[in-house]
Coordinates of C-alpha atoms in Angstrom, one line a residue:
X7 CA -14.7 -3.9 28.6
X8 CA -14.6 -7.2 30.7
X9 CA -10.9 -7.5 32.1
X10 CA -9.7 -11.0 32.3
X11 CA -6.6 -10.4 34.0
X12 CA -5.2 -8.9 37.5
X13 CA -5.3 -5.1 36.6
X14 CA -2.0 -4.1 35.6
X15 CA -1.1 -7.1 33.9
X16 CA -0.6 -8.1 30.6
X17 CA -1.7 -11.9 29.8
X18 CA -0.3 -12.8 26.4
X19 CA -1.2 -16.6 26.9
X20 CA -3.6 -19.1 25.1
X21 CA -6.7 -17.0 23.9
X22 CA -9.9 -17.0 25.3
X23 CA -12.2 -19.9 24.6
X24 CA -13.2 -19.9 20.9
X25 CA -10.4 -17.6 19.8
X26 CA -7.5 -18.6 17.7
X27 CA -4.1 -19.2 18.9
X28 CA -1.1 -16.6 19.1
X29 CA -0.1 -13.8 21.0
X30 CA -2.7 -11.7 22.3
X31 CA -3.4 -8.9 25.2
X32 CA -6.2 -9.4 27.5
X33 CA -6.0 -6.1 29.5
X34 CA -5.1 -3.1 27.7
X35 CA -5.8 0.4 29.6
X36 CA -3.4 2.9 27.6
X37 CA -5.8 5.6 29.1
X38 CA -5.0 4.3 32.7
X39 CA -1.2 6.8 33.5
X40 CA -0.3 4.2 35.9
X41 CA -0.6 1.4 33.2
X42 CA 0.8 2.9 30.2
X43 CA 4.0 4.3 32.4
X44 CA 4.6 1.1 33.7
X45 CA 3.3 -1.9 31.1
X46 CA 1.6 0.0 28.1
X47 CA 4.5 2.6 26.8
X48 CA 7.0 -0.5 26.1
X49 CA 4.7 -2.5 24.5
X50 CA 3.4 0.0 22.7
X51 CA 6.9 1.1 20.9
X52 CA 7.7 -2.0 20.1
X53 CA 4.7 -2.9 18.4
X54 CA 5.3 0.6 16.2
X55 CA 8.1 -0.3 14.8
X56 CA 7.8 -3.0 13.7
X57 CA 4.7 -1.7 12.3
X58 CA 6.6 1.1 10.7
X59 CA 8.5 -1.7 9.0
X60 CA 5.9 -3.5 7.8
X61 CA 3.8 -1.0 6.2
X62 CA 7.4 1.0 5.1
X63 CA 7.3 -1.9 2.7
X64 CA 4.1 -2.1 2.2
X65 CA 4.5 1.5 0.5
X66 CA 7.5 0.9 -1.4
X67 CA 6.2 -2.1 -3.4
X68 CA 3.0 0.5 -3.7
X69 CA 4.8 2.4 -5.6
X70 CA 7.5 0.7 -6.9
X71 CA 6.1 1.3 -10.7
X72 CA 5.9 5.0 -10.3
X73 CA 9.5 5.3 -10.7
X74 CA 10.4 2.0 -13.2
X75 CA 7.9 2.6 -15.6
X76 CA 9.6 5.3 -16.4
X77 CA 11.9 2.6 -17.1
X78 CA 10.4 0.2 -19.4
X79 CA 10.8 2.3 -22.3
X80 CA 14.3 1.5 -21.9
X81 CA 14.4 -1.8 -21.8
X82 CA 12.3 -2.0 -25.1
X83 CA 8.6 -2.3 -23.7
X84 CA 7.0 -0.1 -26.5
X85 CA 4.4 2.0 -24.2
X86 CA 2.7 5.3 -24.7
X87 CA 3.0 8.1 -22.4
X88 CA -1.1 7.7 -21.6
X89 CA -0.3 4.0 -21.1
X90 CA 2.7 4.8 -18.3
X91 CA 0.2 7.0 -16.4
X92 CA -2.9 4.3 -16.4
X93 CA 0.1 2.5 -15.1
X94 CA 1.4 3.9 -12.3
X95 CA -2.5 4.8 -11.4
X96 CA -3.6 1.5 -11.4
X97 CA -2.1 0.3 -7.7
X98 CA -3.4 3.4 -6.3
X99 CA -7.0 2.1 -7.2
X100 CA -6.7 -1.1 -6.1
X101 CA -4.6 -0.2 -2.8
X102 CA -7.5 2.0 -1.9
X103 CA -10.0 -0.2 -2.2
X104 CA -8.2 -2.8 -0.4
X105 CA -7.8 -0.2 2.3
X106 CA -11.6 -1.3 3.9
X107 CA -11.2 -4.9 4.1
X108 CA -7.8 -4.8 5.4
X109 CA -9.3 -2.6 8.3
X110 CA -12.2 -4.8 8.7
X111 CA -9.0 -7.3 9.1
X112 CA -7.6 -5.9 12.2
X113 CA -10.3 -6.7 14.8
X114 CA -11.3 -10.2 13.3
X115 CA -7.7 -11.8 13.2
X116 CA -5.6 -9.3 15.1
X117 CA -3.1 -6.6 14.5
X118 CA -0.2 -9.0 14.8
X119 CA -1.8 -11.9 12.9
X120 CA -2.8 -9.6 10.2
X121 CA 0.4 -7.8 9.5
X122 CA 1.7 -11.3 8.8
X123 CA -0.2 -11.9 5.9
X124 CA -0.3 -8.3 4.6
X125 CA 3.2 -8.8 4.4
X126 CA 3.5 -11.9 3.0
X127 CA 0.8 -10.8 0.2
X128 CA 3.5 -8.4 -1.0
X129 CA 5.3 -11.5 -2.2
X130 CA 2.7 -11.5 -5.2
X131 CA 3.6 -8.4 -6.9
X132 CA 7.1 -8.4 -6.3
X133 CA 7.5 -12.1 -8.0
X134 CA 5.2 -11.1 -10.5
X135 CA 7.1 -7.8 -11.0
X136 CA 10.4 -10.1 -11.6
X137 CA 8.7 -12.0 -13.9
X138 CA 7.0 -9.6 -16.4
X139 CA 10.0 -7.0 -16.5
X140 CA 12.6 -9.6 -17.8
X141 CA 10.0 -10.7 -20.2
X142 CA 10.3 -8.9 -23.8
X143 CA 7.0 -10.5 -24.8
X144 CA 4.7 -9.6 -22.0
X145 CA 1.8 -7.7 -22.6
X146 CA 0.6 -4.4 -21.7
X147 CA -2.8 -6.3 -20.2
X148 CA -0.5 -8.2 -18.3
X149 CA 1.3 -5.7 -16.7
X150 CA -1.6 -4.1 -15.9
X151 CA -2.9 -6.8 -14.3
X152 CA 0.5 -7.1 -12.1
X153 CA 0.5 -2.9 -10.8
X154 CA -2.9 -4.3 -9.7
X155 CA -1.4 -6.3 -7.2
X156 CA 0.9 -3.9 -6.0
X157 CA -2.3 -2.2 -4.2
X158 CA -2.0 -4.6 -1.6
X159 CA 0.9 -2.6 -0.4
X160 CA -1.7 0.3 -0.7
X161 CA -3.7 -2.0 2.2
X162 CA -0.9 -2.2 4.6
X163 CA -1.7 1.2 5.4
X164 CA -5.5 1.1 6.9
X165 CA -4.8 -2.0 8.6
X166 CA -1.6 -0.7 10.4
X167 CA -3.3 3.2 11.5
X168 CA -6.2 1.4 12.7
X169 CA -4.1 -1.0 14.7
X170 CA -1.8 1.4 15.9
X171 CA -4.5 3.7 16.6
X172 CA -5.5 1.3 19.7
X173 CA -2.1 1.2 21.4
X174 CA -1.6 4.8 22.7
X175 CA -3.9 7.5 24.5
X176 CA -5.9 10.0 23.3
X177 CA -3.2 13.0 23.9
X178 CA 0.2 10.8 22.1
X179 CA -2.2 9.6 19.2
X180 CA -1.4 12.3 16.9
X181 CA 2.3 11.7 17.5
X182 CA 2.2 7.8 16.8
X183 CA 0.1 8.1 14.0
X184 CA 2.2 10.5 12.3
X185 CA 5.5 8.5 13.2
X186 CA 3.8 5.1 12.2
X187 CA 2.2 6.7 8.9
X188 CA 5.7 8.7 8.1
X189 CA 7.8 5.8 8.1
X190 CA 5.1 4.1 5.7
X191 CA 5.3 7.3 3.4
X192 CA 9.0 7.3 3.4
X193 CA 9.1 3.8 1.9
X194 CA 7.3 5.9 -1.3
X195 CA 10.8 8.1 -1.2
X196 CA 13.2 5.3 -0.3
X197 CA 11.9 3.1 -3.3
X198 CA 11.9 5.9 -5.8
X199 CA 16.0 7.2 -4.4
X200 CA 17.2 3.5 -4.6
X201 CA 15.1 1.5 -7.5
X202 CA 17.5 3.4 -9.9
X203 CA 20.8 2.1 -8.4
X204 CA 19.6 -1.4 -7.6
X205 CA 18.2 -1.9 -11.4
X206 CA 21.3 0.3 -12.7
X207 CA 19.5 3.3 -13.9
X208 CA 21.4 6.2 -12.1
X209 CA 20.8 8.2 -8.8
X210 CA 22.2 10.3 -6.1
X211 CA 22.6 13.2 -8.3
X212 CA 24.7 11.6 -11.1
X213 CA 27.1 10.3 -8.2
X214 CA 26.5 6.9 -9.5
X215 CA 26.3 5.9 -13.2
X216 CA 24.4 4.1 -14.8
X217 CA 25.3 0.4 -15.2
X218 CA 27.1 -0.4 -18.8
X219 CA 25.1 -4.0 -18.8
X220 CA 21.7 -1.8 -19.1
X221 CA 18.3 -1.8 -17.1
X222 CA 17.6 -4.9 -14.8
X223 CA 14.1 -4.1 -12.7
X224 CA 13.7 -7.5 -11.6
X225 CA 16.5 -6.7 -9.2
X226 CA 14.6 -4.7 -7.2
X227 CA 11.9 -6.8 -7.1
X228 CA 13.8 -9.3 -5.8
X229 CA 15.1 -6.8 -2.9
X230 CA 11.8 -6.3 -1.7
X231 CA 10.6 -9.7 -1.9
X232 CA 13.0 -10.6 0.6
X233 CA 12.0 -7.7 3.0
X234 CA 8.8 -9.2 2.8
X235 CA 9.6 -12.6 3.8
X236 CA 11.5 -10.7 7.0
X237 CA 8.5 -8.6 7.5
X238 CA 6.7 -11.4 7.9
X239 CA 9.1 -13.5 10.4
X240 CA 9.2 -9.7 12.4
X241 CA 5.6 -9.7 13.1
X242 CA 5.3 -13.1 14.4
X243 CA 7.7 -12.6 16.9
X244 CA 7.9 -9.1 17.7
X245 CA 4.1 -8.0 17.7
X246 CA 0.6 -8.3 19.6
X247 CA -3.0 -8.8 19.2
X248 CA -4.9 -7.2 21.3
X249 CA -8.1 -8.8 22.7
X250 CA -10.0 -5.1 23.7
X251 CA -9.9 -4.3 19.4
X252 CA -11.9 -6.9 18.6
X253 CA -15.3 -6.1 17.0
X254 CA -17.7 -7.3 14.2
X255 CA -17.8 -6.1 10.6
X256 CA -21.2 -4.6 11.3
X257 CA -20.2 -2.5 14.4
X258 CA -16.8 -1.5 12.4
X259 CA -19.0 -0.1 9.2
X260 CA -21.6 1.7 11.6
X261 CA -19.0 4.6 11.1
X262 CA -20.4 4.6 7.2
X263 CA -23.6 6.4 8.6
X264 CA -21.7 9.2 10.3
X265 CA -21.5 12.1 8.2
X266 CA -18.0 12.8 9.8
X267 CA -16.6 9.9 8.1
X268 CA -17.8 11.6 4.8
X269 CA -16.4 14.9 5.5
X270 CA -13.1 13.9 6.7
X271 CA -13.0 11.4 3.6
X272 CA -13.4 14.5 1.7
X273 CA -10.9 16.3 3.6
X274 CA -8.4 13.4 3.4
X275 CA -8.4 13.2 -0.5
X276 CA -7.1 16.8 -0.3
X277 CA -4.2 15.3 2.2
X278 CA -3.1 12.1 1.5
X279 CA -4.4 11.7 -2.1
X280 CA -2.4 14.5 -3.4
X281 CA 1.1 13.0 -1.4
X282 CA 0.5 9.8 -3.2
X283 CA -1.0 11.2 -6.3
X284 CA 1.7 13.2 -6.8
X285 CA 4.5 10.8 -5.8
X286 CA 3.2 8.4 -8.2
X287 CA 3.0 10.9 -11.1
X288 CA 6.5 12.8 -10.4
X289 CA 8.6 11.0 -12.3
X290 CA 7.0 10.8 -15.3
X291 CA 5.8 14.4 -15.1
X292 CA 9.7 15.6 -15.0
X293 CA 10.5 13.1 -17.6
X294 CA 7.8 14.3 -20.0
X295 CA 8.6 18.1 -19.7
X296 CA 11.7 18.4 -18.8
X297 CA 14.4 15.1 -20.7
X298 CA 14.8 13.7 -23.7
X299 CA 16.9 10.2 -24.0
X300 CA 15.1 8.2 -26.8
X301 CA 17.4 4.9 -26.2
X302 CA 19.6 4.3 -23.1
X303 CA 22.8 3.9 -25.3
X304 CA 22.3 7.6 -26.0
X305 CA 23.1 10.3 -23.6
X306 CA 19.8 11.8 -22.6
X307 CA 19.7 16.2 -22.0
X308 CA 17.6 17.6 -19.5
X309 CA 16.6 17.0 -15.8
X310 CA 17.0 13.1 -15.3
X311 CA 14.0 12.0 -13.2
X312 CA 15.9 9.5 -11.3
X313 CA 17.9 12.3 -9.8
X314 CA 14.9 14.2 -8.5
X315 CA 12.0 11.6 -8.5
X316 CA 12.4 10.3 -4.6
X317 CA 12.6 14.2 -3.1
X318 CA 8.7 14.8 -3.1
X319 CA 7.7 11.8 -1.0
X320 CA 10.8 12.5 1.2
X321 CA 9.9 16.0 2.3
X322 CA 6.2 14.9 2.6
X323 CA 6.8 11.7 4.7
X324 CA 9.3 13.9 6.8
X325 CA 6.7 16.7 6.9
X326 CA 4.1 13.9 8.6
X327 CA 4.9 13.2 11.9
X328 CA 5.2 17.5 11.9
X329 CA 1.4 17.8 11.2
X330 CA 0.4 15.1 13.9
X331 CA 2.7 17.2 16.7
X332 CA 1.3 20.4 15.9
X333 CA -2.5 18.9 15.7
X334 CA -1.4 17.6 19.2
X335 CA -0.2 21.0 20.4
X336 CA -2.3 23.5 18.6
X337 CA -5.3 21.4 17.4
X338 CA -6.0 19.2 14.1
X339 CA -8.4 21.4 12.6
X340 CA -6.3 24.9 12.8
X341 CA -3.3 23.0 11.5
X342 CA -5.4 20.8 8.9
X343 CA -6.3 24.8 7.5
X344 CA -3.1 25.9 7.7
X345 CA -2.0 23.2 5.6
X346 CA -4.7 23.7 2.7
X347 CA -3.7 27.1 2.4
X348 CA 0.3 26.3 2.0
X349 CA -1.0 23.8 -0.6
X350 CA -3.2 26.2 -2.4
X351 CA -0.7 29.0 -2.6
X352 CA 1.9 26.1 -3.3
X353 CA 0.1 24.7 -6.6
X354 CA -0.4 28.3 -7.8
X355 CA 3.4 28.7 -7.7
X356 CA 4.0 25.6 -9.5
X357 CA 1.6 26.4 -12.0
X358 CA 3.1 30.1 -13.0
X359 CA 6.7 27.8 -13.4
X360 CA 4.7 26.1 -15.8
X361 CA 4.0 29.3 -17.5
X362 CA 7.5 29.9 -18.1
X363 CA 8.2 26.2 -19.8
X364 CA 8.8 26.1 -23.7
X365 CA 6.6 23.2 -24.8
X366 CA 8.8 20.5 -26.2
X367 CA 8.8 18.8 -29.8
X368 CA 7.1 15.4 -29.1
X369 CA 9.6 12.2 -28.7
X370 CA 10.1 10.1 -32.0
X371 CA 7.4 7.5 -32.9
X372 CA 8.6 4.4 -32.5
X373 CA 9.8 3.6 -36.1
X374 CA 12.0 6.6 -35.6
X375 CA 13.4 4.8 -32.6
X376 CA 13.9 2.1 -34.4
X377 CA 15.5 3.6 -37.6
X378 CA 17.8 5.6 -34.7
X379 CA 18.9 2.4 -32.5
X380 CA 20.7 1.2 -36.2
X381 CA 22.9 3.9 -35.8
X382 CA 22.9 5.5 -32.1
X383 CA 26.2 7.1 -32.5
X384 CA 24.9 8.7 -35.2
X385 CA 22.3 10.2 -33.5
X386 CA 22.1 14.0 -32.8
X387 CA 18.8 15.5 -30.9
X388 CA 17.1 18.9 -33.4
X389 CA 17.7 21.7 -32.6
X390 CA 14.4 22.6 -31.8
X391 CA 14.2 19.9 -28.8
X392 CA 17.8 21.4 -27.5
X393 CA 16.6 24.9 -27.5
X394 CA 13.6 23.8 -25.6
X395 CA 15.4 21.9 -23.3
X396 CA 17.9 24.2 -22.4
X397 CA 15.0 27.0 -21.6
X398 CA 12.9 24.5 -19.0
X399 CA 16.4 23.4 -17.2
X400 CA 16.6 27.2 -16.2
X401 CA 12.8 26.9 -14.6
X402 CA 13.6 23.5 -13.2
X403 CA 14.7 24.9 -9.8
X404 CA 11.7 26.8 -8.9
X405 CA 9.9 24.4 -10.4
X406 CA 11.2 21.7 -8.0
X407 CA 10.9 24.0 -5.0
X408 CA 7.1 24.8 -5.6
X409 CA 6.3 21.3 -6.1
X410 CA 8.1 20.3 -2.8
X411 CA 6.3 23.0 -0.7
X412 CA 3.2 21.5 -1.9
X413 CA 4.6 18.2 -0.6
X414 CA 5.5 20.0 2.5
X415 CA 1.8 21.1 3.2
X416 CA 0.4 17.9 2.0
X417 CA 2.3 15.7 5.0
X418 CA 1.3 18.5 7.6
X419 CA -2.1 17.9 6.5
X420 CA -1.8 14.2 6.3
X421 CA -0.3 14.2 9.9
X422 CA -3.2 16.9 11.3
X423 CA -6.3 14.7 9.7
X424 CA -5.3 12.1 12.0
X425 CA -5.3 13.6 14.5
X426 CA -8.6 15.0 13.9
X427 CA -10.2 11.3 13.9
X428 CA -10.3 10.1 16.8
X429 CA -10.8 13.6 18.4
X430 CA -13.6 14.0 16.8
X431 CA -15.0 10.5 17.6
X432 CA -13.3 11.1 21.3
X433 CA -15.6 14.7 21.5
X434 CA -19.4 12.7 20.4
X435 CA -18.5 10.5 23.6
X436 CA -17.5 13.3 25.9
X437 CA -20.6 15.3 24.6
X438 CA -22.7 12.4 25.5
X439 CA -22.1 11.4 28.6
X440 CA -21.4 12.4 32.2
X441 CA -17.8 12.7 34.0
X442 CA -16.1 9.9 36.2
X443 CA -19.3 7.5 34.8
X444 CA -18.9 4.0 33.9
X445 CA -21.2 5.4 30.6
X446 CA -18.1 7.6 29.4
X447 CA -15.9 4.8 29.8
X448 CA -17.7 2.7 27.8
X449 CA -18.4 5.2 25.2
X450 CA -14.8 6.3 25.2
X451 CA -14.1 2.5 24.3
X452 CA -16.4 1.9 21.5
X453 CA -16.0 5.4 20.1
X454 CA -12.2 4.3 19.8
X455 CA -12.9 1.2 18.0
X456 CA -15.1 3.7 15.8
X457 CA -12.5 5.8 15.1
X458 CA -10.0 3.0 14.0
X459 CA -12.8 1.7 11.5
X460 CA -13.0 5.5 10.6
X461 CA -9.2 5.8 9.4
X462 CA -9.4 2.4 7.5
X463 CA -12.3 4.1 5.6
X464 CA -11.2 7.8 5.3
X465 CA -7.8 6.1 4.4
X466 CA -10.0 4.5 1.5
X467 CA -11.9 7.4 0.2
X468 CA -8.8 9.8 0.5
X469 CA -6.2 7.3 -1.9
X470 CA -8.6 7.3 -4.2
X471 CA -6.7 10.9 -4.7
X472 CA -3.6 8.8 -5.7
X473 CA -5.6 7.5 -8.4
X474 CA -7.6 10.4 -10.1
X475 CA -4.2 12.9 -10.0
X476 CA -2.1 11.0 -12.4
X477 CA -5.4 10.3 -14.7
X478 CA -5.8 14.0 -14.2
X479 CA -2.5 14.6 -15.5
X480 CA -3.4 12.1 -18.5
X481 CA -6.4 14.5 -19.4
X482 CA -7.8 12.4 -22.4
X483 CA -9.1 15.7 -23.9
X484 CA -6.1 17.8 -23.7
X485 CA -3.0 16.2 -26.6
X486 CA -0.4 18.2 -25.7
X487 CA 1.4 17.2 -22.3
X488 CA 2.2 20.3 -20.9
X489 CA -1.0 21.8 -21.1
X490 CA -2.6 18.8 -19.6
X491 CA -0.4 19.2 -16.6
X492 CA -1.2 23.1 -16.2
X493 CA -5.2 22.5 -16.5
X494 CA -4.7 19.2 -13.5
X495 CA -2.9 21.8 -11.1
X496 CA -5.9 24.6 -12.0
X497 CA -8.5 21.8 -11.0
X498 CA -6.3 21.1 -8.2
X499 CA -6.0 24.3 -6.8
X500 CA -9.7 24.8 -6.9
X501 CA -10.5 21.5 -5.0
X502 CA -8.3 22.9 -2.2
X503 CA -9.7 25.9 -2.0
X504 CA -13.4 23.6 -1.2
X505 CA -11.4 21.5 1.3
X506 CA -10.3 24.9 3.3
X507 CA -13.6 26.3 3.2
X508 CA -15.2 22.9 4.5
X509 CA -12.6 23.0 7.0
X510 CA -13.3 26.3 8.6
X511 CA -17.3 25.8 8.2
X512 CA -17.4 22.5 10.4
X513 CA -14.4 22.2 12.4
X514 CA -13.5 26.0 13.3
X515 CA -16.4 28.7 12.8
X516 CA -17.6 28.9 15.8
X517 CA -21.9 28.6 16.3
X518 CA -23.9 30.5 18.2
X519 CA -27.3 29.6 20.3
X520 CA -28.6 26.4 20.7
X521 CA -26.1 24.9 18.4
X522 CA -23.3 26.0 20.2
X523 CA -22.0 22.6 21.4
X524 CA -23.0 21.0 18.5
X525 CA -19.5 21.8 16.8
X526 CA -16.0 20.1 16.6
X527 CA -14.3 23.4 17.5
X528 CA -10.9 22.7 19.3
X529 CA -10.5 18.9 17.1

């Protein structure tokens, strides 16, 4: 890397000739202790948190139908249970195939420039959001179409690891990563506790009721429009670009021909796919097996969603940063093990609780709805859908607690993969060249920019999770909902059982022979 200032210094001035205008960092040596104590640590922070922010939205309008399509059937949209599920699926498709260009992103314009306009993109599915909730006539196409755009929020994600990932040292990578990807998780949780008080569902437990002027989504679209506009104005002047990230398209998706990018792909689908999978699906899987509430000017029975809905993402997001420490302490590939286990024995659990649910009567059709909302007073739920009810409120609790132990393991993995990345991309460099020679520098500096391409693609591959576990759950060849959401946790638990073995096999068995420093032991 050519330096172009004093060493030491920071030049955020005009850019170099043929470069665009803003903020940018010539000389950036977070490897260098002297440099990063004294200039690189501040600049660093800073440029986290405000990255935090940015992609904390970025999630939260992500998954901002997961929760208020559960919704929709309350203010009068006549949808399917099948159709809420394609629904809620539908960003997590989209956000991670966004999740390769917006990497691709960081390098050409810059980390700062870049977070500017994937924050201000969020202004199209939040508007569009506004518009198609508080219209009775708009059609299912149509809101398709609109979930689509929330997967730019999905994008925020690859675009902030991968410019976050060139801020900090090798050894506080796994810490940064996890705080900068945990306080994009949270905005999963944050959205999903607070969309039902801003719109006037209900939340906190009951401790709010609902509001007696019914559902209004578009107010929380609204919310988070705004937060994007200040999203937007916080990157400009708080963040920076810095000049030693820049690379070609070409040189970024070199990392598609290492065979590590595919396994930790793999690996990451087990991770992050099942957090935002399962966030996405969680409401609707409560509300399907466990309430009842055919209009909203009837008192529902059960376990309201909105109550519990927000509690999954929390634990995971909290569970993130965990994964990254103990990576950084104890090594990404032991912990990224550990964490397949817990999720393996965690999905088992949750799927004898499902053994002990009554299946419930299927809600009315809606001409029965229709023939009820004349008279709603009137109203009184069979017996048969009380009696089932009242048996699955009893296994709600270890129900819940299963479930959140399998959030628990999926963030410690989530955090541990990270770290694993650039490790591993950090190890082919080491392996390669000699101490103290300018050649490890060099290759310690390209394999860095590797390893940030690497986590926009792994980020790609691995959401594609979020997408096939709520379809999963949907299984088109099983009728009955409840035994569609026992066979998705059986295929589940089998695909984790895979991702532990290919864990052990590459990153922790240790070879023998001439192939003894081929491996990724100690990543």
């Amino acid at each position: 890397m050519t330096l172009t200032s004093p060493p030491g210094s920071v030049d955020t001035a005009a850019p170099t000739k043929g470069h665009r205008t803003g903020r940018w960092i010539k000389d950036w040596r977070p490897e260098d202790k002297e440099f990063w104590t004294e200039t690189g640590a501040p600049i660093a922070k800073r440029n986290l948190i405000w990255s935090i922010f940015a992609e904390h939205l970025g999630f939260s309008v992500w998954l901002i139908w997961s929760v208020s399509s559960a919704f929709l059937l309350a203010m009068g949209f006549q949808f399917s249970v099948e159709q809420l599920f394609f629904l809620v699926a539908i960003p997590n498709l989209v956000g991670s195939l966004l999740r390769v260009p917006y990497t691709l992103a960081v390098p050409k314009f810059g980390g700062r420039n870049w977070t500017m306009v994937s924050a201000a993109l969020l202004l199209v599915p939040t508007l569009g959001f506004a518009y198609a909730v508080t219209n009775p006539d708009t059609p299912y196409w149509a809101f398709c179409l609109i979930a689509a755009t929330a997967g730019f929020g999905g994008g925020n994600f690859a675009s902030s690891m991968a410019n976050i990932n060139f801020f900090y040292p090798a050894d506080k990578k796994g810490a940064a990563l996890g705080l900068n990807a945990a306080g994009g998780n949270l905005g999963v949780s944050l959205i999903q506790f607070f969309l039902p008080i801003i719109v006037g569902g209900a939340g906190i437990f009951g401790l709010v009721k609902a509001s007696e002027g019914g559902i209004h989504l578009e107010r929380a679209a609204w919310v988070y429009a705004g937060l994007a506009v200040a999203a937007t104005v916080a990157a400009y002047f708080f963040m920076d670009n810095l000049e030693s990230a820049k690379s070609n398209p070409r040189e970024q998706l070199s990392v598609l021909k290492e065979k590590q990018t595919w396994i930790m792909s793999f690996l990451y689908i087990g991770t992050f796919g099942s957090f935002i999978g399962y966030s996405a699906a969680m409401p609707l899987l409560i509300k399907v097996n466990f309430w009842r509430q055919p209009l909203p000017s009837i008192t529902g029975i059960g376990i309201n969603f909105a109550f519990y809905a927000f509690l999954g993402a929390l634990v995971g997001s909290m569970a993130r940063p965990l994964g990254g420490y103990l990576a950084d302490k104890y090594g990404g590939a032991r912990i990224t093990l550990f964490a397949f286990c817990g999720m393996i024995l965690s999905t088992l659990t949750v799927l004898f609780t499902l053994s002990k649910l009554t299946v419930l009567p299927p809600p009315p059709a809606p001409d029965a709805v229709a023939e009820i909302a004349k008279d709603p007073a009137g109203f009184q739920f069979p017996e048969a859908v009380v009696t089932a009810i009242d048996a699955n409120k009893d296994v709600f609790p270890w129900f819940l607690a299963a479930f959140l132990m399998v959030f628990v393991f999926s963030g410690i993995g989530n955090g541990s993969t990270y770290k694993m990345i650039p490790a591993i991309f950090r190890k082919d460099a080491l392996r390669d060249t000699d101490p103290d020679s300018p050649e490890r520098e060099l290759a310690l500096h390209s394999q860095a920019k590797k390893a940030s391409a690497a986590i926009g693609i792994i980020g790609a591959v691995g959401a594609i999770g979020g997408f096939l576990i709520p379809i999963t759950f949907n299984s088109p060849w099983v009728t009955e909902p409840l035994a569609a959401t026992k066979n998705a946790f059986w295929i589940f638990t089998a695909f984790y059982v895979v991702c532990a073995i290919v864990t052990w096999a590459v990153y922790i068995r240790k070879r023998k022979g001439a192939n003894a420093d081929a491996g990724y032991v100690g990543v």
